[in-house]
PDB file of C-alpha atoms in Angstrom:
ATOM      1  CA  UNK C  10    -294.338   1.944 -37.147  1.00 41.00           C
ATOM      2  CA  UNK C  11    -292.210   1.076 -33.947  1.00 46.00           C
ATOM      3  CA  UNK C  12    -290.437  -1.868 -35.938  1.00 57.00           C
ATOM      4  CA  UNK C  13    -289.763   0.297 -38.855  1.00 51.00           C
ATOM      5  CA  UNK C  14    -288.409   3.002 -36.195  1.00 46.00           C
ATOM      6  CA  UNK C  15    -286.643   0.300 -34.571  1.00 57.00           C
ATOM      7  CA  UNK C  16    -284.756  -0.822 -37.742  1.00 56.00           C
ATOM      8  CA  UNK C  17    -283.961   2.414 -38.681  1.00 51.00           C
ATOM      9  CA  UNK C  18    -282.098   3.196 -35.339  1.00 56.00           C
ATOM     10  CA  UNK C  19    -280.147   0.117 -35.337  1.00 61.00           C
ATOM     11  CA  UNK C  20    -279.446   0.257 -39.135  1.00 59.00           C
ATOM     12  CA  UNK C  21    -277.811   4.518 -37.683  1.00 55.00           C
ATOM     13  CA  UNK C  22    -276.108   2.303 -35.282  1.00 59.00           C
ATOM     14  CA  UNK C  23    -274.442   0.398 -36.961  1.00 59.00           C
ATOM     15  CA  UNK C  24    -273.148   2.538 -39.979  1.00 60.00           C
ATOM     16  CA  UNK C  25    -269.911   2.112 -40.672  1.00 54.00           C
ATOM     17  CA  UNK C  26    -267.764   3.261 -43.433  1.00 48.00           C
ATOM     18  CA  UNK C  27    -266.973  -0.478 -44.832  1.00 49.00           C
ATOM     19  CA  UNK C  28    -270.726  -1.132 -45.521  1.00 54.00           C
ATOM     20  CA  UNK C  29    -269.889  -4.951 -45.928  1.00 59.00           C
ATOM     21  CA  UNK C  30    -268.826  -5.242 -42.132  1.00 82.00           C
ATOM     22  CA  UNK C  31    -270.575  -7.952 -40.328  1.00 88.00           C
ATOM     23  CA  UNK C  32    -271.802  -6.773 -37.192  1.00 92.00           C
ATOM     24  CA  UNK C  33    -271.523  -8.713 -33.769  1.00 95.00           C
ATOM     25  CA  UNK C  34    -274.449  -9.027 -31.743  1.00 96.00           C
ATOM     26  CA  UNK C  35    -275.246 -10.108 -27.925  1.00 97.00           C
ATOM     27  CA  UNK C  36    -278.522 -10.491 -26.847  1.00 97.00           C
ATOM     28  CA  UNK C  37    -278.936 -11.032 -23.147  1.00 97.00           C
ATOM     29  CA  UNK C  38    -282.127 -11.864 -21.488  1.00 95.00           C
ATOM     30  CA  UNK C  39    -285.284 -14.605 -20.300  1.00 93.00           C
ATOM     31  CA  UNK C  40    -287.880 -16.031 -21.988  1.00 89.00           C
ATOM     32  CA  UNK C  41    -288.584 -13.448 -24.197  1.00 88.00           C
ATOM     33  CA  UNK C  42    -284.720 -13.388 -25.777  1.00 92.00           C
ATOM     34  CA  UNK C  43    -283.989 -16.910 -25.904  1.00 92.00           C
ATOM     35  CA  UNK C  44    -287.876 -17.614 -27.343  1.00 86.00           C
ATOM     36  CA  UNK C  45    -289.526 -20.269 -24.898  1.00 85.00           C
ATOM     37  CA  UNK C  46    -290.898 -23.384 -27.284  1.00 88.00           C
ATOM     38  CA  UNK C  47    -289.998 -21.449 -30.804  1.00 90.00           C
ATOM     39  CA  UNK C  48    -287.604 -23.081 -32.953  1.00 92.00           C
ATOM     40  CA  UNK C  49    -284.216 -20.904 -33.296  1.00 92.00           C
ATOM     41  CA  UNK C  50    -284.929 -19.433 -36.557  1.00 92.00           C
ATOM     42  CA  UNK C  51    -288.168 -17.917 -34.540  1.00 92.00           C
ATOM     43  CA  UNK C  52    -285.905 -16.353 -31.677  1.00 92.00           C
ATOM     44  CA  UNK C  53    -286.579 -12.518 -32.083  1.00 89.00           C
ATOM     45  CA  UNK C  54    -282.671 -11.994 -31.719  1.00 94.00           C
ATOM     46  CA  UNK C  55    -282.502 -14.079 -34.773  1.00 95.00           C
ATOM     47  CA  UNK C  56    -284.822 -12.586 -36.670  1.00 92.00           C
ATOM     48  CA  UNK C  57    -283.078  -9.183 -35.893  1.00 92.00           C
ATOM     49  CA  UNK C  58    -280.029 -10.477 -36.905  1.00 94.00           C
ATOM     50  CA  UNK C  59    -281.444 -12.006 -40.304  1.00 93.00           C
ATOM     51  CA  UNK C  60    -283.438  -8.498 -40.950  1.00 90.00           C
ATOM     52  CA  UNK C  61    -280.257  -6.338 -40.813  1.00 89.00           C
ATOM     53  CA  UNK C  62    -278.735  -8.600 -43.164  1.00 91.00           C
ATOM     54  CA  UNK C  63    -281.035  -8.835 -45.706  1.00 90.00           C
ATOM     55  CA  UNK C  64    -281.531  -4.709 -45.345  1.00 87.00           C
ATOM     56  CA  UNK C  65    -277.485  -4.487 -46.212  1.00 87.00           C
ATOM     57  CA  UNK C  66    -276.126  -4.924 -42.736  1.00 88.00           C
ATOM     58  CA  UNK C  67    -274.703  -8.544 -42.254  1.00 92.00           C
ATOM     59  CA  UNK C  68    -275.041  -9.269 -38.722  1.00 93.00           C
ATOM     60  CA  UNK C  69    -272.729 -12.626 -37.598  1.00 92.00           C
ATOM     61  CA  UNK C  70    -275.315 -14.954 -35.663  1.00 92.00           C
ATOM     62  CA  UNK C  71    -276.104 -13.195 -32.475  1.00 96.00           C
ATOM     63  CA  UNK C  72    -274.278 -14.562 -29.207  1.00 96.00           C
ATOM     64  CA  UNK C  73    -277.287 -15.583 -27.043  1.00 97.00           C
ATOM     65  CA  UNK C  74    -277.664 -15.613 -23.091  1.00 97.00           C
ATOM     66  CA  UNK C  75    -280.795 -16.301 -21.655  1.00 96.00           C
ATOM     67  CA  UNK C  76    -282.971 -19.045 -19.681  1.00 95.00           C
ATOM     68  CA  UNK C  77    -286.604 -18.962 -19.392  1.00 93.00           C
ATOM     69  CA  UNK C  78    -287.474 -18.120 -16.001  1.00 93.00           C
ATOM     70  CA  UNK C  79    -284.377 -15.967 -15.362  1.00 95.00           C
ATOM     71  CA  UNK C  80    -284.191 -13.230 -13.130  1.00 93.00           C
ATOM     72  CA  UNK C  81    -281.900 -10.329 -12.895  1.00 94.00           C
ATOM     73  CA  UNK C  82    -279.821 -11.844 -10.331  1.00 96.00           C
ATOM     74  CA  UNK C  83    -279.804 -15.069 -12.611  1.00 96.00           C
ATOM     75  CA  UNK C  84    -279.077 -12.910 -16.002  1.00 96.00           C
ATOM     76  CA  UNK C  85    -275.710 -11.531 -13.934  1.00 97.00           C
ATOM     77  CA  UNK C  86    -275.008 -15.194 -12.849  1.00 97.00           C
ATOM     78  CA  UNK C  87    -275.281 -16.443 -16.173  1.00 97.00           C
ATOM     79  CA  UNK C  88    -273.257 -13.711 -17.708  1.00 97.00           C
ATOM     80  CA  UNK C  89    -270.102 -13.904 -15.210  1.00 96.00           C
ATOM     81  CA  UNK C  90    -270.552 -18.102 -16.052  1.00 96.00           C
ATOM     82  CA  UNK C  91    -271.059 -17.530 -20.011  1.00 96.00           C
ATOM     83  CA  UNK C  92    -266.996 -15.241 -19.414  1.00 91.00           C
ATOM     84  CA  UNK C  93    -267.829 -13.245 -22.647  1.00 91.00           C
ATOM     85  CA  UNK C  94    -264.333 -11.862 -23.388  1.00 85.00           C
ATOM     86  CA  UNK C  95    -265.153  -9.685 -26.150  1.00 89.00           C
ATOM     87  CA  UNK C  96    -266.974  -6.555 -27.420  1.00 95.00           C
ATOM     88  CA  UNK C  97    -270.055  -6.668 -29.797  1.00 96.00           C
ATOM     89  CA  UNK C  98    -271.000  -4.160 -31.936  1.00 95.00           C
ATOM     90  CA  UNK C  99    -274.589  -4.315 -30.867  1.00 95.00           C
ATOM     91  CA  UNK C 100    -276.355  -5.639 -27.295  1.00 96.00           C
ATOM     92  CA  UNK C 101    -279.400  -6.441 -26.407  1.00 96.00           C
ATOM     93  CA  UNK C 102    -280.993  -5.934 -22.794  1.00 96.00           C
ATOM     94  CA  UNK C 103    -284.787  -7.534 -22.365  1.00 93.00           C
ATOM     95  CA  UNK C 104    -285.105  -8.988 -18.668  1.00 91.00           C
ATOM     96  CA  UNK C 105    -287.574  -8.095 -15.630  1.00 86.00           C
ATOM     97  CA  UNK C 106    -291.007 -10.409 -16.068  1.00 85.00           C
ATOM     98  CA  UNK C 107    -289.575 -12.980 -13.401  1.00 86.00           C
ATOM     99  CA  UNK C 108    -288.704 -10.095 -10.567  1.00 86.00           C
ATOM    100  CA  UNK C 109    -292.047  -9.395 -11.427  1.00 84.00           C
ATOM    101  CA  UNK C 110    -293.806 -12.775 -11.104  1.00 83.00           C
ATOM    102  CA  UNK C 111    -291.494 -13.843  -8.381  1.00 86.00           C
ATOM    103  CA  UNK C 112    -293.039 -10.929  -6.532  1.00 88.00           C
ATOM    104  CA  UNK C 113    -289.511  -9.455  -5.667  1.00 89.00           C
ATOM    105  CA  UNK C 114    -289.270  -5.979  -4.371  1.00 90.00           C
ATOM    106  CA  UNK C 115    -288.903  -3.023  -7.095  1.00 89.00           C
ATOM    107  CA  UNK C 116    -285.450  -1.942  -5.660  1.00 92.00           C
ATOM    108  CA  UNK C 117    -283.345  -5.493  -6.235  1.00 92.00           C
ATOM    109  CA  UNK C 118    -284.585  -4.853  -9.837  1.00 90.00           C
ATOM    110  CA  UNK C 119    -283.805  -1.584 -10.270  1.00 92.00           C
ATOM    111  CA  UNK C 120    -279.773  -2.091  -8.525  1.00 95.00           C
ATOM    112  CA  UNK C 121    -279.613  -4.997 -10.593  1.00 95.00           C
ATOM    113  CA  UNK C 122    -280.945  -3.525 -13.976  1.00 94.00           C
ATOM    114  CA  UNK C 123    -278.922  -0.590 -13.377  1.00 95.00           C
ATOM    115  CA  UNK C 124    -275.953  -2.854 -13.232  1.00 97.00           C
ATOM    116  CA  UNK C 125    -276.892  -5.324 -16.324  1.00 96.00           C
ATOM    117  CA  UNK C 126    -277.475  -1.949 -18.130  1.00 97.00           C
ATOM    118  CA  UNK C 127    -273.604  -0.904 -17.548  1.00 97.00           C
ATOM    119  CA  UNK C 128    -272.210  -4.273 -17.918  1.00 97.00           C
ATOM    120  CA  UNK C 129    -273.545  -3.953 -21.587  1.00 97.00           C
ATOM    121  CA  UNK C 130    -272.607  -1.013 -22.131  1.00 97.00           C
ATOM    122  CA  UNK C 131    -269.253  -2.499 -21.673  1.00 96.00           C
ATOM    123  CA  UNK C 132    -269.795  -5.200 -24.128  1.00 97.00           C
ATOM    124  CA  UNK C 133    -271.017  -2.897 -26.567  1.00 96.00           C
ATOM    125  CA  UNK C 134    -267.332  -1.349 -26.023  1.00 96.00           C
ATOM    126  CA  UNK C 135    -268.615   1.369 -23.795  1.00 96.00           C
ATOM    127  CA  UNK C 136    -270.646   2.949 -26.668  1.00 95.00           C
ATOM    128  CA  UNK C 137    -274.497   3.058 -24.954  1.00 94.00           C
ATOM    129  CA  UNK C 138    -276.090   4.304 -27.910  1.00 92.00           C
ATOM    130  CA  UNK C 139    -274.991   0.081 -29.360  1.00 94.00           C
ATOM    131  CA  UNK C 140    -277.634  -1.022 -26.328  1.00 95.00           C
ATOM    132  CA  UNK C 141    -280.916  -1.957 -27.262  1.00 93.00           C
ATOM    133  CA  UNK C 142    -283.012  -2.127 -24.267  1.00 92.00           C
ATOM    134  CA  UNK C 143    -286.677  -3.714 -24.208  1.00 85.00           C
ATOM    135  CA  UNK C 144    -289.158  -3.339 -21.808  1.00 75.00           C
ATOM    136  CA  UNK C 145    -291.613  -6.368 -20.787  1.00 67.00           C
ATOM    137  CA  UNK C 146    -295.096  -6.038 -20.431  1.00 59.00           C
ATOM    138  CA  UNK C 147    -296.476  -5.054 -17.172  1.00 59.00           C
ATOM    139  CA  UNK C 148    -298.424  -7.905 -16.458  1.00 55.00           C
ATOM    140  CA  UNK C 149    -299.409  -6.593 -12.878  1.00 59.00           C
ATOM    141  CA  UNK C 150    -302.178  -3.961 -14.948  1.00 60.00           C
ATOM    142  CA  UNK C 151    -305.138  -5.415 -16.137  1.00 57.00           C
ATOM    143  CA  UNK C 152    -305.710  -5.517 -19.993  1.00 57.00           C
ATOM    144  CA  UNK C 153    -307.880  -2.869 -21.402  1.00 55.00           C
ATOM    145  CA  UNK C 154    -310.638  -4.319 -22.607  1.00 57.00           C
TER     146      UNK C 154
END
């Protein structure tokens, strides 16, 4: 249900009136973007990409910035090193685990998100509703069991 949901709101999105337009996508991120010890083809970003296209909206190969073990202070130094100079059509925004892990305090993350949040918003040529933002787990509550 939430991947059909998901696809549906990115498919809105992106609607343009050419539908053959091939869409650019960033995804910016840790782990969880750049897909720790899965082959690229496996690399959820891809896989977005390759599922737009095949549902009728090409999506160019998505721009990826991420590092395994990356925190939000290491996202924004990897972003200002990366020097994107352009806009994408669509940007993704999954980061936060390794504040967590790394124990840091819950108001560097939340300056710092706040700030990754605007900076794509930016990229995504100041249109917010072209950010996709996920959420991590919260690996500090116990599973349900």
């Amino acid at each position: 249900m939430l991947r059909a949901a998901l696809l549906c709101t990115l498919i809105l999105v992106l609607q343009q009136p050419a539908a053959a337009q091939s869409f650019s996508y960033l995804a910016v991120g840790d782990s969880y973007t750049i897909g720790e010890k899965v082959d690229e083809q496996s690399r959820w970003p891809v896989m977005l990409a390759d599922t737009l296209t095949k549902l009728g909206h090409p999506v160019y190969d998505p721009k990826i910035v991420a590092v395994t073990g990356w925190t939000t202070t290491e996202l924004q130094a990897g972003i200002k090193d990366t020097n994107l100079q352009q806009n994408y059509d669509l940007v993704s925004l999954l980061i936060g685990v390794n504040n967590q892990y790394h124990g840091q305090d819950i108001e560097i993350f939340r300056k710092e998100f706040t700030e990754l949040l605007q900076q794509a918003i930016e990229f995504a040529g100041g249109h917010p509703n072209h950010v996709l933002v996920l959420s991590n787990p919260d690996y500090g509550v116990p599973p349900v069991r």
